[in-house]
XYZ file of C-alpha atoms in Angstrom:
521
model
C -12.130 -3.928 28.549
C -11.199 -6.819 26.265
C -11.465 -6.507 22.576
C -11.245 -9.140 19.336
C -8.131 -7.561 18.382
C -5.674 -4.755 19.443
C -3.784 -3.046 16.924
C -0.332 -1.382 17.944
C 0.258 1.789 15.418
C -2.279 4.046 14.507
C -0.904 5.387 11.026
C -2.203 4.254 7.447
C -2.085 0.621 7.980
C -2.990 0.429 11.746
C -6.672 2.838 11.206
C -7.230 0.550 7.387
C -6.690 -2.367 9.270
C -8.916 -1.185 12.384
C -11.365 -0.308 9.445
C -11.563 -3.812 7.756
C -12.256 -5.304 11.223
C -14.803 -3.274 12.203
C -16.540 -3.841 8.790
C -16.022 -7.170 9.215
C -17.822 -7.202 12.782
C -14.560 -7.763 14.877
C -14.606 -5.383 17.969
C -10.763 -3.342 17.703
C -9.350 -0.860 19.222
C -5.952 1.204 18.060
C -3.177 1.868 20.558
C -0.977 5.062 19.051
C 1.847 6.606 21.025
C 1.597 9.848 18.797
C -1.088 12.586 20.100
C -1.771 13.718 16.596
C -0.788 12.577 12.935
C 2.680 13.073 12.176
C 3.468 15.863 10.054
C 6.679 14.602 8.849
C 6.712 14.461 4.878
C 6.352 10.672 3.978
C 4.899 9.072 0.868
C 3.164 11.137 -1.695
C 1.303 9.123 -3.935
C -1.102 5.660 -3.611
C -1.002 2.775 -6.299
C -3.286 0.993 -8.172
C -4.233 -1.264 -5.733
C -4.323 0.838 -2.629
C -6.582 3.265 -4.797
C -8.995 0.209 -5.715
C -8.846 -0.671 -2.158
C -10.478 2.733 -1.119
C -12.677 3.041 -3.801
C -14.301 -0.049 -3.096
C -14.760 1.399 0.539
C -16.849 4.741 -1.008
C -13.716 6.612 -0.404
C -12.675 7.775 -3.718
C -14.579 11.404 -3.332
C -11.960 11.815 -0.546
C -9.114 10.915 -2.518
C -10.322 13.072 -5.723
C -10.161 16.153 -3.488
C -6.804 15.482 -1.947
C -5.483 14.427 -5.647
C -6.628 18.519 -6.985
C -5.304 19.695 -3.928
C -1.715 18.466 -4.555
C -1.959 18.824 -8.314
C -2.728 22.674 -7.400
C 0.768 22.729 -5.550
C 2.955 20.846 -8.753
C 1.299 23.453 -10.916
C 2.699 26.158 -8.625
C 5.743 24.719 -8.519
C 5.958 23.993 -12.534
C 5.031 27.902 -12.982
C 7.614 29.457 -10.648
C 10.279 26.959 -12.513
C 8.958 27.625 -16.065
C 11.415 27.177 -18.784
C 11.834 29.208 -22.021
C 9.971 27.025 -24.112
C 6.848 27.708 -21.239
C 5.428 26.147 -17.832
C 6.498 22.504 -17.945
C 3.750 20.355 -18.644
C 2.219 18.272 -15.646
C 1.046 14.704 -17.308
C -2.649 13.930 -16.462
C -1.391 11.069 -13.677
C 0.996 9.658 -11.652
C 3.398 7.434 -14.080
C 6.265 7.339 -11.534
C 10.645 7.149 -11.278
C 12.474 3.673 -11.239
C 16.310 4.751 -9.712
C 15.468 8.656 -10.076
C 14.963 7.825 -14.136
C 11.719 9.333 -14.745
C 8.667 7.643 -16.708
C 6.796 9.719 -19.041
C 2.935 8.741 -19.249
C 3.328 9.639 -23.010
C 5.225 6.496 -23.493
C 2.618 4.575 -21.509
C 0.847 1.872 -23.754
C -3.108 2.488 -22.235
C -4.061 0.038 -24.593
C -2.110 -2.599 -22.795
C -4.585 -5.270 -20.936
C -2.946 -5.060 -17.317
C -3.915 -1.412 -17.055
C -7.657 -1.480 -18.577
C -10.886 -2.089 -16.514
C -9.902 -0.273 -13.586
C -12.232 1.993 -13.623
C -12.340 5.265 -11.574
C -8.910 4.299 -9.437
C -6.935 4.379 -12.795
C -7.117 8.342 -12.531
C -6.044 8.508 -8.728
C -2.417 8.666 -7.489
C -0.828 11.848 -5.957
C -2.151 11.306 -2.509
C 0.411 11.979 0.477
C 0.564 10.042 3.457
C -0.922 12.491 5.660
C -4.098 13.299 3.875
C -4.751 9.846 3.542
C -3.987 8.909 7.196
C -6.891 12.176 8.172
C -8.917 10.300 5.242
C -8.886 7.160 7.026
C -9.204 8.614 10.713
C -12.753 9.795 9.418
C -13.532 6.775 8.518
C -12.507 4.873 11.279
C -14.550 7.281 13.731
C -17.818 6.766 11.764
C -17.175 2.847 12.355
C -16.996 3.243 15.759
C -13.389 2.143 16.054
C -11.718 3.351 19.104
C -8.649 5.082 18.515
C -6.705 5.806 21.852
C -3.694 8.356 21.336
C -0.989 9.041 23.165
C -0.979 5.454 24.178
C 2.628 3.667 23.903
C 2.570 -0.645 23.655
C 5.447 -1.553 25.996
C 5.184 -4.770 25.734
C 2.600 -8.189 25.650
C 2.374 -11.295 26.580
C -0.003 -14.133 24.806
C -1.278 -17.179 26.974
C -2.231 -19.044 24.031
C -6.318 -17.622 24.296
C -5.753 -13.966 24.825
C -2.955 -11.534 24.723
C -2.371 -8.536 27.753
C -0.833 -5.787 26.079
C 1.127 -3.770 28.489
C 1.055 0.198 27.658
C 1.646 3.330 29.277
C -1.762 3.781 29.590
C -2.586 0.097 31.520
C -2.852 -3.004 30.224
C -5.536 -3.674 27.118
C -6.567 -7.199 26.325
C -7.556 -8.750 22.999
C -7.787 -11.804 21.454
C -5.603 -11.381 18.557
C -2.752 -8.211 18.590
C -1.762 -7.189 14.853
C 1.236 -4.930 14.917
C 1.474 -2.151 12.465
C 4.170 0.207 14.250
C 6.345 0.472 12.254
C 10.052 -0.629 10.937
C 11.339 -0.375 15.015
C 8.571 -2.532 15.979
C 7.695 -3.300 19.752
C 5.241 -5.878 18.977
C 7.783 -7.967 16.540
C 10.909 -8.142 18.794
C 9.454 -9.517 22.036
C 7.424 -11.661 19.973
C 10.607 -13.359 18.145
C 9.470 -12.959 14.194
C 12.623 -13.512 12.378
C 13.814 -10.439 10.480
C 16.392 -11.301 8.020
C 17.519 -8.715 5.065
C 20.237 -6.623 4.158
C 22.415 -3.635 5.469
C 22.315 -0.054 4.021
C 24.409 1.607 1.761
C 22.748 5.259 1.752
C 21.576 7.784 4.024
C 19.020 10.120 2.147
C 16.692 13.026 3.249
C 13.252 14.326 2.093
C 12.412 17.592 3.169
C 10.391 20.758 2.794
C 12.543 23.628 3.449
C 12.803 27.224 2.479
C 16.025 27.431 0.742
C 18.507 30.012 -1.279
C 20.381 28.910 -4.208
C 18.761 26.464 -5.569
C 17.973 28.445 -8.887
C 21.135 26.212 -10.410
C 19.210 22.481 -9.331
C 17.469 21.235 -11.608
C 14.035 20.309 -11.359
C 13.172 16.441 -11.015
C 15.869 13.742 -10.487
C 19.269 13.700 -11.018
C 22.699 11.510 -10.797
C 25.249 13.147 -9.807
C 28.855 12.297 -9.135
C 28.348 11.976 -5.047
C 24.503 10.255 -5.304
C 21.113 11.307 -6.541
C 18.686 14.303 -5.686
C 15.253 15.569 -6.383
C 14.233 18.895 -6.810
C 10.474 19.473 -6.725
C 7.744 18.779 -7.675
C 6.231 21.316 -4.830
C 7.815 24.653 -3.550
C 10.340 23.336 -1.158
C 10.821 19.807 -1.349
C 14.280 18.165 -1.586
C 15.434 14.867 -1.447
C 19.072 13.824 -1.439
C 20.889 10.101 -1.138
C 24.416 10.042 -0.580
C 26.375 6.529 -0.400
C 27.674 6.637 2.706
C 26.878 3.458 4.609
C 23.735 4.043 6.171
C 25.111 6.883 8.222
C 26.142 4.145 11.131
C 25.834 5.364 14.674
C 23.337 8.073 13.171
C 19.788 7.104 14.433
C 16.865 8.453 11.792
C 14.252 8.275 14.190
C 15.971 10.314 17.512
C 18.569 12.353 16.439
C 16.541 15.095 15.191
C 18.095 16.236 11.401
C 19.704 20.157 12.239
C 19.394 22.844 9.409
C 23.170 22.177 9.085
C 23.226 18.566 8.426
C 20.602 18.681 5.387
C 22.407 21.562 4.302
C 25.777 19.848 3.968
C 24.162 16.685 2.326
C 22.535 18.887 -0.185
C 25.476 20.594 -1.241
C 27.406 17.259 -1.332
C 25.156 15.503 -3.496
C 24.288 18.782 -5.623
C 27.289 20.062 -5.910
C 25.579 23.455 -5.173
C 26.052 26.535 -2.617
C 22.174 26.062 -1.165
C 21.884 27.888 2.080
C 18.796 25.634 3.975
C 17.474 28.637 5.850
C 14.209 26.703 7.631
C 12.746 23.585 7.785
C 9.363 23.054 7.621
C 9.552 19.315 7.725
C 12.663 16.790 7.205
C 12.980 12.574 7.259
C 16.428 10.935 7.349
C 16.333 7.182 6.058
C 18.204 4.817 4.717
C 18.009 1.653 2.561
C 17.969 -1.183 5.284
C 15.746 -3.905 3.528
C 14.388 -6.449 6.036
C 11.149 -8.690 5.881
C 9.450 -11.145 9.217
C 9.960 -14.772 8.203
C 6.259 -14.903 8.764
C 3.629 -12.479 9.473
C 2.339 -14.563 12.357
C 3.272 -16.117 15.416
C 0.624 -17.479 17.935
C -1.993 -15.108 18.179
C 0.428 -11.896 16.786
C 0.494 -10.427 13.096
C 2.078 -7.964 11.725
C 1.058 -5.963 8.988
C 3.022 -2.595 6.908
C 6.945 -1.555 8.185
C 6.633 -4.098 11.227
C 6.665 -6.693 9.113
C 8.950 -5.418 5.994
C 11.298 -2.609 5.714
C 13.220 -0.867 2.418
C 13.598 2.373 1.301
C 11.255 4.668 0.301
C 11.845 4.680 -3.715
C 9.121 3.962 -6.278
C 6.857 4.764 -3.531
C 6.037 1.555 -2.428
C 5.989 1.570 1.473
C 3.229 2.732 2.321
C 1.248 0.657 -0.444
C 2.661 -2.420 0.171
C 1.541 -2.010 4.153
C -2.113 -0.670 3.100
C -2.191 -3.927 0.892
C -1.109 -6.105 4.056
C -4.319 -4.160 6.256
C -6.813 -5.080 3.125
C -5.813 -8.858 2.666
C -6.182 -9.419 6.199
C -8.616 -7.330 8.113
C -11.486 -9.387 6.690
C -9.960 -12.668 7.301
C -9.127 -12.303 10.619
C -12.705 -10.550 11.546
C -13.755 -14.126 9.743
C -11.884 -15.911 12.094
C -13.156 -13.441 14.990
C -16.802 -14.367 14.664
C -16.366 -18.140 14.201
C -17.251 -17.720 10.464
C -13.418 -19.087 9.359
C -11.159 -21.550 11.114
C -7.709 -20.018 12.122
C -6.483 -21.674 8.943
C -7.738 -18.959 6.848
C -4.640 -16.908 8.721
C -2.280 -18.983 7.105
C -3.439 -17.494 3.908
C -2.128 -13.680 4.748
C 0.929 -14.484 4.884
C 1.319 -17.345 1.809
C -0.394 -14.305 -0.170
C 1.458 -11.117 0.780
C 5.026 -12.453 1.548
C 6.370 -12.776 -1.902
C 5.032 -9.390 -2.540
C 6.486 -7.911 -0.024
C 9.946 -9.625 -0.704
C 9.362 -8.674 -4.327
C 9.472 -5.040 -3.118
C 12.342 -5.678 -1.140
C 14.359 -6.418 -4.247
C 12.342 -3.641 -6.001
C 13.836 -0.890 -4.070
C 17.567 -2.758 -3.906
C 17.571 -2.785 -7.366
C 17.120 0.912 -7.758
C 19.900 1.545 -5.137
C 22.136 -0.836 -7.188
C 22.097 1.720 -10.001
C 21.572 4.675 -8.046
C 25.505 4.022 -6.970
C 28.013 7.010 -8.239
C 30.521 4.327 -9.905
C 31.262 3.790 -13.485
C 29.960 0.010 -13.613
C 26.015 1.276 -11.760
C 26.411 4.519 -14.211
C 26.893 1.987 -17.110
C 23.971 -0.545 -16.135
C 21.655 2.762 -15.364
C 22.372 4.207 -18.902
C 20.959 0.716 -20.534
C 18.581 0.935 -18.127
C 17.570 4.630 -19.268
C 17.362 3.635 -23.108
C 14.953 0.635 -21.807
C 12.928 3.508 -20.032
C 12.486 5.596 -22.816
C 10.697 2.983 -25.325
C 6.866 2.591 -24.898
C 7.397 -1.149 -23.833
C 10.081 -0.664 -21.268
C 7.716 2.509 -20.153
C 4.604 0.493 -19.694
C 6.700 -2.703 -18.178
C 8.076 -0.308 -15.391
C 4.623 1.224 -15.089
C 3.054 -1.729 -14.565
C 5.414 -3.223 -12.162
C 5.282 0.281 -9.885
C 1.385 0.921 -10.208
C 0.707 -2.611 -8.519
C -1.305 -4.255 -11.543
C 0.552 -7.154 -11.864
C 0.341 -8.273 -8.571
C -1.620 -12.252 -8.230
C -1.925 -14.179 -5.322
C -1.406 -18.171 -6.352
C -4.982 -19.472 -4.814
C -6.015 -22.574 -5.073
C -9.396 -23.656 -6.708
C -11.221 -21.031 -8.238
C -11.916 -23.159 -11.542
C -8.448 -21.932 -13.547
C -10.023 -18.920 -14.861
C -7.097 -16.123 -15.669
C -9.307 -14.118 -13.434
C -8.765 -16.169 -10.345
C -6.064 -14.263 -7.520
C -6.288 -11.426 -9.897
C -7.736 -7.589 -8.412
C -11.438 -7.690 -10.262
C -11.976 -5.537 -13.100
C -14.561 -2.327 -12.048
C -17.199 -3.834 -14.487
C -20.317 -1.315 -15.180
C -23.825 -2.817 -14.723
C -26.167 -2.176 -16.849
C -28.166 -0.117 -13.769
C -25.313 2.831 -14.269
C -23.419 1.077 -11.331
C -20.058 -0.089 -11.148
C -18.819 -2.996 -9.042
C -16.660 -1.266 -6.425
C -19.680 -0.056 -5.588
C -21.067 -3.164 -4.520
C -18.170 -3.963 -1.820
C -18.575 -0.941 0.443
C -20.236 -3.068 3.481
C -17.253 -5.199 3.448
C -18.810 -8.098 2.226
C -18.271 -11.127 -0.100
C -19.688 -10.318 -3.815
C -21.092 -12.834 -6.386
C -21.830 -11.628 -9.805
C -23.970 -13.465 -12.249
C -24.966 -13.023 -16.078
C -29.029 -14.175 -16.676
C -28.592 -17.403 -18.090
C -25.012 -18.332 -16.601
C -27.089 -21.703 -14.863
C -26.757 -20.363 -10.974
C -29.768 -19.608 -9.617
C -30.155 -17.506 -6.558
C -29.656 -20.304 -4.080
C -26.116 -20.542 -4.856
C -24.975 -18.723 -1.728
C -27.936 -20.086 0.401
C -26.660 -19.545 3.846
C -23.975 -16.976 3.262
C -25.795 -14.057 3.067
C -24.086 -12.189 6.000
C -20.886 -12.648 4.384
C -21.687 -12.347 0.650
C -24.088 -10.283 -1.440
C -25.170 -10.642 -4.676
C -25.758 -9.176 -8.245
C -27.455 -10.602 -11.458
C -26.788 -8.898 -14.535
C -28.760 -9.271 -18.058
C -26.133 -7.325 -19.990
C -23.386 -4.706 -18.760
C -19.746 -4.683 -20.171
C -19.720 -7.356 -22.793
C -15.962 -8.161 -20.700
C -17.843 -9.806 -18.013
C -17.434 -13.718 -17.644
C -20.408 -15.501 -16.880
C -20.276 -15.184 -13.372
C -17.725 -14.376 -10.282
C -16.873 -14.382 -6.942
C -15.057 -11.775 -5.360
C -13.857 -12.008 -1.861
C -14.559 -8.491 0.592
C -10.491 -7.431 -0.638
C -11.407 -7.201 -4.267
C -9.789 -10.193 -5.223
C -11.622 -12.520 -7.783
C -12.235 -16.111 -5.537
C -13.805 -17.891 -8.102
C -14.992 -17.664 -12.093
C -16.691 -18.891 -14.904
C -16.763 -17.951 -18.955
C -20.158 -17.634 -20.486
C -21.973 -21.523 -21.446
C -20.077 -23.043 -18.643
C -21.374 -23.879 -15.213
C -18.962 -24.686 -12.198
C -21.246 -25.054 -9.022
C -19.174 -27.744 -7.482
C -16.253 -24.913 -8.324
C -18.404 -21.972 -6.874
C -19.476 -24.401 -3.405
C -16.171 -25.341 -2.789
C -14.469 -21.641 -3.164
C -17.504 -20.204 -0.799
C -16.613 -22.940 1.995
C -12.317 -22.120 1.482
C -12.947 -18.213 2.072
C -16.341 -17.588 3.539
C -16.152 -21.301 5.883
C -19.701 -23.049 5.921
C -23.376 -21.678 5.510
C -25.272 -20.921 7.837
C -27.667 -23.125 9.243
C -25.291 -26.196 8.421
C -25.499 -28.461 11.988
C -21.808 -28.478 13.675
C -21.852 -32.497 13.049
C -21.289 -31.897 9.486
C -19.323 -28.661 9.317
């Protein structure tokens, strides 16, 4: 069979990406070498925008039940480890760690405009990696995307019109092949994306083990003369980071991590007797930090750890790649049904490159003062005091939950809205808009009286829906256009009217209405 586009890597980004398509109308189907999601512990907790991302998919029921689930296991944690003064208090949402330095959502300024209007997401957070990846299977079943496992991509080749993608299960053809497998990618090697970065300096382990001694760790994150550790915050987990040079000759994703190797990197970084009696489940990374050039050559993308790699802290991996799946699963499903000319590709990656090489730096700044020596101590000590004021709280906040991210588009009229994530107005009707973007569509929004009528998207109908509403949050600009990732295309403040502003941003991201004769497209 042929398909519009193969996707190589069935985790998080591969089945959100798979799920955008098929939204979007784009036949897909997801090649995954593992028979069954991967168990190993990986990223606990979803940002701002990942969380908006869902929510405007009708998937935030999901996430509310995984988010009790794993609040239910801190609380059991927090009880076994309670102090004298009482069970340690578990703050009403994720606020996050920048180095291991913890940020306390008491210090968070709510009031601050970056982190209002976001509705129902602002409450989400402590989702892990695997209950989201089961989350998003789900989904992509009831979409009808085909999801063949225990499939392994050895290789491609791309004519220019269609690519063959070789696996151990016989070749697979598609017109586009997206590859979201991960930081050892087979789909970005052969394919020649550049991958420039920077070497490690630690090798660090998460795991969940059962464990003796640990009654003298203590609970959270902690310096110490030989790295940095976590203890907590559910029975079991440890993570460790010892400077070390990236372990070399040490491969994290073959040699399998023995009972005796964790247990001599705890004790080295704690500087405690713990006897690691079983693991349960155990990760060994390090801080390589690498990003593609560009996230397309030809008729390959890449999207997630194939096409940006960095460690783990702040939690940004896994978002980062889930934002990469959003931005372009509806623009290449555009391009798929002749709605978009390939051009709209070269938007994916002008928009998500400088995020991802902002993360990059992100997570090398954080190693930079995680470093045991007295100059790193000194700069994380300022750092620290910056940490615990309510500006440098809500700064770091901001900067970790994903709020401030833009994307420089052009057009759009100059509103401060434009590029931005939109704000979950409420309607008037009891709805909000996220609710507005499950099919995957295009949304305009219009106050009575803001001078377009309803033939303002005459002809785009199949790619954009509409609302009109005569009151609602008193927030609202006049009118807006949101494109099917949430992102605000287009806007106007109340008296104004910008048709010529509104035409022109339909035709750049939804291409030209239908019924318009090919002479004049």
């Amino acid at each position: 069979m042929s398909y519009d586009v193969v996707v190589a890597g069935g985790g998080p980004v591969g089945l959100m990406l798979a799920c955008e398509l098929r939204l979007g109308g784009a036949s897909v189907v997801v090649l995954e070498r593992l028979t069954e999601i991967d168990p190993t512990i990986k990223a606990g907790a979803l940002t701002t925008p990942s969380v908006e991302a869902l929510y405007r998919r009708g998937l935030l029921p999901a996430l509310q039940e995984v988010q009790e689930r794993a609040m239910e296991l801190m609380k059991t944690f927090m009880s076994e480890h309670a102090s004298a003064e009482g069970p340690r208090r578990i703050p009403p949402r994720f606020a996050g760690h920048f180095a291991g330095m913890m940020l306390s959502a008491d210090l968070l300024d709510a009031d601050d405009p970056d982190l209002s209007g976001r509705g129902p997401a602002a409450q989400i957070g402590l989702v892990p990696q695997q209950q989201l990846e089961q989350i998003l299977a789900v989904r992509a079943a009831e979409l009808g995307v085909e999801v063949r496992r225990g499939v392994e991509v050895t290789g491609f080749t791309d004519d220019g019109e269609q690519v063959t993608v070789t696996t151990t299960g016989g070749p697979v053809h598609g017109r586009w092949l997206v590859g979201c497998d991960g930081g050892r990618s087979t789909v970005r090697k052969p394919a020649g994306f550049e991958f420039p970065g920077t070497d490690p300096e630690i090798t660090a382990y998460q795991a969940i083990a059962k464990m003796e001694g640990t009654e003298h760790l203590g609970v959270g994150w902690h310096a110490t003369p030989t790295g940095i550790y976590s203890y907590g915050p559910v029975p079991g987990r440890i993570l460790v980071a010892r400077f070390d040079g990236g372990a070399p000759g040490r491969d994290g994703k073959t040699t399998p991590v023995a009972t005796e190797e964790l247990q001599e990197a705890v004790r080295h970084v704690t500087g405690s007797d713990v006897v690691v009696r079983e693991i349960t489940s155990v990760t060994r990374f390090t801080d390589n930090a690498r990003q593609a050039a560009t996230y397309r050559l030809g008729r390959v993308l890449l999207a997630g750890d194939a096409a940006h790699v960095h460690s783990p802290f702040g939690g940004q991996g896994l978002n980062l790649g889930l934002g990469d799946a959003v931005n372009l699963g509806w623009k290449l499903a555009a391009v798929v049904r002749g709605q978009a000319p390939e051009g709209l590709l070269d938007t994916y990656t002008r928009e998500r490159h400088p995020i991802g090489a902002w993360v990059l730096d992100w997570t090398r700044a954080q190693i930079a003062l995680m470093r045991p020596d007295a100059h790193a101590r000194a700069a994380r000590a300022v750092v620290a005091d910056l940490i615990g004021t309510v500006t440098g709280t809500t700064y770091f906040v901001k900067k970790i939950s994903g709020v401030w991210q833009r994307y420089d588009m052009p057009g759009g009229g100059g509103h401060p809205l434009v590029g931005r994530s939109v704000p979950d107005y409420e309607f008037e009707d009891g709805s909000r808009l996220a609710d507005h973007l499950h099919d995957g569509r295009g949304l305009l929004v219009r106050r009575s009286g803001s001078g377009l009528d309803g033939t303002a998207v005459d002809g785009y109908g199949d790619r954009v829906a509409t609302v009109t509403t005569t009151g609602g949050d008193p927030h609202f600009p006049g009118a807006l256009l949101v494109r099917p990732d949430g992102v605000v295309a287009w806007a106007q403040d109340p008296g104004t009217t910008d048709s010529e502003g509104l035409a022109n941003a339909l035709e750049t991201w939804f291409g030209t209405p239908a019924g318009v004769p090919a002479a004049l497209r």
